[in-house]
Amino acid sequence: MMMIYGMFVFELRTTPYQTFNHSLDWRHVKNDRVGRSAKWQYIGAGEDKITLAGTLYPEVTGGDVSLELLKTSAYVAKPLPLIEGTGTIYGMYVITNLVMDRTEFFTDGKAKKIDFTLSLSRVNEDVREKLMSITMGDLMGTF
């Protein structure tokens, strides 16, 4: 098992991905001041996105059925846990985008090759964000 999203397992028989992109943002705002340099303030974690991309060869790997299961998960629109095969728990994610490029066809029109890109966005708070409130609370109590 490479990864699991809810009950959907990413593996060679379903949708093996060849690239895994994890993008994290942290939000800071600039506060301009008269006669002084600007101050920056941290306002919290930003977006956490994961993009999986790969190529499916339906004769060997997963194909239309696997992609239909992912589309169904997206239409259900419920956050599901994303866990890597190594045991890393990423959190609760929703599918935000699925792109499929079909090429090299059989005579009946079925694709021999399907390139896919799946985008997921995190919807729950990271446990580390709670550390910020604990730290700020401790600091406020010392003044």
CSV table of C-alpha atoms in Angstrom, one decimal:
chain,number,residue,atom,x,y,z
A,1,MET,CA,0.0,0.0,0.0
A,2,MET,CA,1.3,3.4,-1.0
A,3,MET,CA,-1.4,5.5,0.6
A,4,ILE,CA,-5.0,5.3,1.7
A,5,TYR,CA,-7.6,8.0,1.4
A,6,GLY,CA,-10.7,7.1,3.4
A,7,MET,CA,-11.3,3.5,2.2
A,8,PHE,CA,-9.6,4.0,-1.2
A,9,VAL,CA,-6.1,2.3,-1.3
A,10,PHE,CA,-3.5,3.7,-3.7
A,11,GLU,CA,-1.4,0.7,-4.9
A,12,LEU,CA,-0.3,-0.9,-8.1
A,13,ARG,CA,-3.7,-2.5,-8.8
A,14,THR,CA,-5.6,0.8,-8.3
A,15,THR,CA,-3.9,4.2,-8.9
A,16,PRO,CA,-0.2,4.1,-8.4
A,17,TYR,CA,1.1,7.6,-8.4
A,18,GLN,CA,4.6,8.5,-9.6
A,19,THR,CA,4.8,12.0,-8.1
A,20,PHE,CA,3.7,13.3,-4.7
A,21,ASN,CA,3.7,17.1,-4.2
A,22,HIS,CA,2.9,18.6,-0.8
A,23,SER,CA,2.5,22.3,-0.6
A,24,LEU,CA,2.1,24.2,2.8
A,25,ASP,CA,1.5,27.9,3.4
A,26,TRP,CA,1.7,30.0,6.5
A,27,ARG,CA,0.0,33.4,6.5
A,28,HIS,CA,1.7,36.6,7.5
A,29,VAL,CA,0.4,40.2,7.0
A,30,LYS,CA,2.3,43.4,6.7
A,31,ASN,CA,1.3,46.3,8.9
A,32,ASP,CA,2.6,49.6,7.6
A,33,ARG,CA,3.6,52.2,10.2
A,34,VAL,CA,4.1,55.9,9.7
A,35,GLY,CA,7.7,57.0,10.0
A,36,ARG,CA,8.9,53.4,10.8
A,37,SER,CA,9.5,50.2,8.9
A,38,ALA,CA,6.6,47.8,8.5
A,39,LYS,CA,5.9,45.1,11.1
A,40,TRP,CA,4.9,41.6,10.1
A,41,GLN,CA,2.3,39.5,12.0
A,42,TYR,CA,1.7,35.8,11.8
A,43,ILE,CA,-2.0,35.2,11.4
A,44,GLY,CA,-2.1,31.4,11.1
A,45,ALA,CA,-1.6,28.4,8.9
A,46,GLY,CA,-2.6,28.7,5.3
A,47,GLU,CA,-3.5,26.1,2.8
A,48,ASP,CA,-2.2,22.5,2.9
A,49,LYS,CA,-2.5,20.8,-0.5
A,50,ILE,CA,-1.3,17.5,-1.8
A,51,THR,CA,-1.1,16.6,-5.5
A,52,LEU,CA,-0.7,13.1,-6.7
A,53,ALA,CA,0.1,12.4,-10.3
A,54,GLY,CA,0.8,9.3,-12.3
A,55,THR,CA,0.2,7.2,-15.4
A,56,LEU,CA,-2.2,4.2,-15.5
A,57,TYR,CA,-2.0,1.4,-17.9
A,58,PRO,CA,-5.4,-0.4,-17.4
A,59,GLU,CA,-4.0,-3.7,-18.6
A,60,VAL,CA,-1.5,-3.7,-15.8
A,61,THR,CA,-2.6,-1.1,-13.2
A,62,GLY,CA,-5.9,0.3,-12.2
A,63,GLY,CA,-7.9,2.3,-14.7
A,64,ASP,CA,-11.5,3.5,-15.1
A,65,VAL,CA,-12.9,1.7,-12.1
A,66,SER,CA,-10.3,3.2,-9.7
A,67,LEU,CA,-10.8,6.7,-11.2
A,68,GLU,CA,-14.6,6.3,-10.8
A,69,LEU,CA,-14.1,5.5,-7.1
A,70,LEU,CA,-12.1,8.6,-6.6
A,71,LYS,CA,-14.7,10.7,-8.4
A,72,THR,CA,-17.4,9.3,-6.2
A,73,SER,CA,-15.4,10.2,-3.1
A,74,ALA,CA,-15.2,13.8,-4.5
A,75,TYR,CA,-18.9,14.0,-5.0
A,76,VAL,CA,-19.6,12.7,-1.5
A,77,ALA,CA,-17.8,15.9,-0.4
A,78,LYS,CA,-16.9,14.6,3.0
A,79,PRO,CA,-13.4,15.0,4.5
A,80,LEU,CA,-11.6,11.7,4.6
A,81,PRO,CA,-8.3,10.7,6.4
A,82,LEU,CA,-5.2,10.6,4.2
A,83,ILE,CA,-2.5,8.2,5.5
A,84,GLU,CA,0.7,7.2,3.9
A,85,GLY,CA,1.9,3.5,3.8
A,86,THR,CA,4.8,4.5,6.1
A,87,GLY,CA,2.3,5.4,8.8
A,88,THR,CA,2.4,9.2,8.3
A,89,ILE,CA,-1.0,10.6,9.0
A,90,TYR,CA,-1.6,13.8,6.9
A,91,GLY,CA,-5.0,14.7,8.3
A,92,MET,CA,-8.5,15.1,6.9
A,93,TYR,CA,-8.6,16.0,3.2
A,94,VAL,CA,-11.2,16.6,0.4
A,95,ILE,CA,-10.6,16.1,-3.3
A,96,THR,CA,-10.6,19.4,-5.0
A,97,ASN,CA,-9.6,18.5,-8.6
A,98,LEU,CA,-9.1,15.4,-10.8
A,99,VAL,CA,-7.6,15.7,-14.3
A,100,MET,CA,-7.5,12.7,-16.6
A,101,ASP,CA,-5.7,12.5,-20.0
A,102,ARG,CA,-6.5,9.4,-22.0
A,103,THR,CA,-4.2,8.4,-24.9
A,104,GLU,CA,-3.3,5.4,-27.0
A,105,PHE,CA,-6.7,3.7,-27.6
A,106,PHE,CA,-7.9,0.2,-28.3
A,107,THR,CA,-10.2,-0.3,-31.3
A,108,ASP,CA,-13.3,0.0,-29.0
A,109,GLY,CA,-12.2,3.4,-27.7
A,110,LYS,CA,-10.9,2.2,-24.3
A,111,ALA,CA,-7.7,4.0,-23.4
A,112,LYS,CA,-4.5,2.0,-23.1
A,113,LYS,CA,-2.9,4.9,-21.1
A,114,ILE,CA,-4.4,7.3,-18.6
A,115,ASP,CA,-2.4,10.2,-17.1
A,116,PHE,CA,-4.0,11.5,-13.9
A,117,THR,CA,-3.5,14.4,-11.5
A,118,LEU,CA,-5.4,14.3,-8.2
A,119,SER,CA,-5.5,17.4,-6.0
A,120,LEU,CA,-6.5,17.3,-2.3
A,121,SER,CA,-6.8,20.1,0.3
A,122,ARG,CA,-6.6,19.7,4.0
A,123,VAL,CA,-9.7,20.8,5.9
A,124,ASN,CA,-8.8,20.1,9.6
A,125,GLU,CA,-6.5,22.0,12.0
A,126,ASP,CA,-3.0,20.7,12.4
A,127,VAL,CA,-2.2,19.5,15.9
A,128,ARG,CA,0.9,21.8,15.8
A,129,GLU,CA,-1.4,24.9,15.6
A,130,LYS,CA,-2.6,24.1,19.1
A,131,LEU,CA,1.0,24.6,20.3
A,132,MET,CA,0.7,28.3,19.2
A,133,SER,CA,-2.3,28.9,21.5
A,134,ILE,CA,-0.6,27.1,24.4
A,135,THR,CA,2.7,29.1,23.9
A,136,MET,CA,0.8,32.4,23.5
A,137,GLY,CA,-1.3,31.6,26.6
A,138,ASP,CA,1.9,30.9,28.6
A,139,LEU,CA,3.5,34.1,27.4
A,140,MET,CA,0.4,36.2,28.2
A,141,GLY,CA,0.3,34.8,31.8
A,142,THR,CA,3.9,35.9,32.4
A,143,PHE,CA,3.2,39.6,31.9
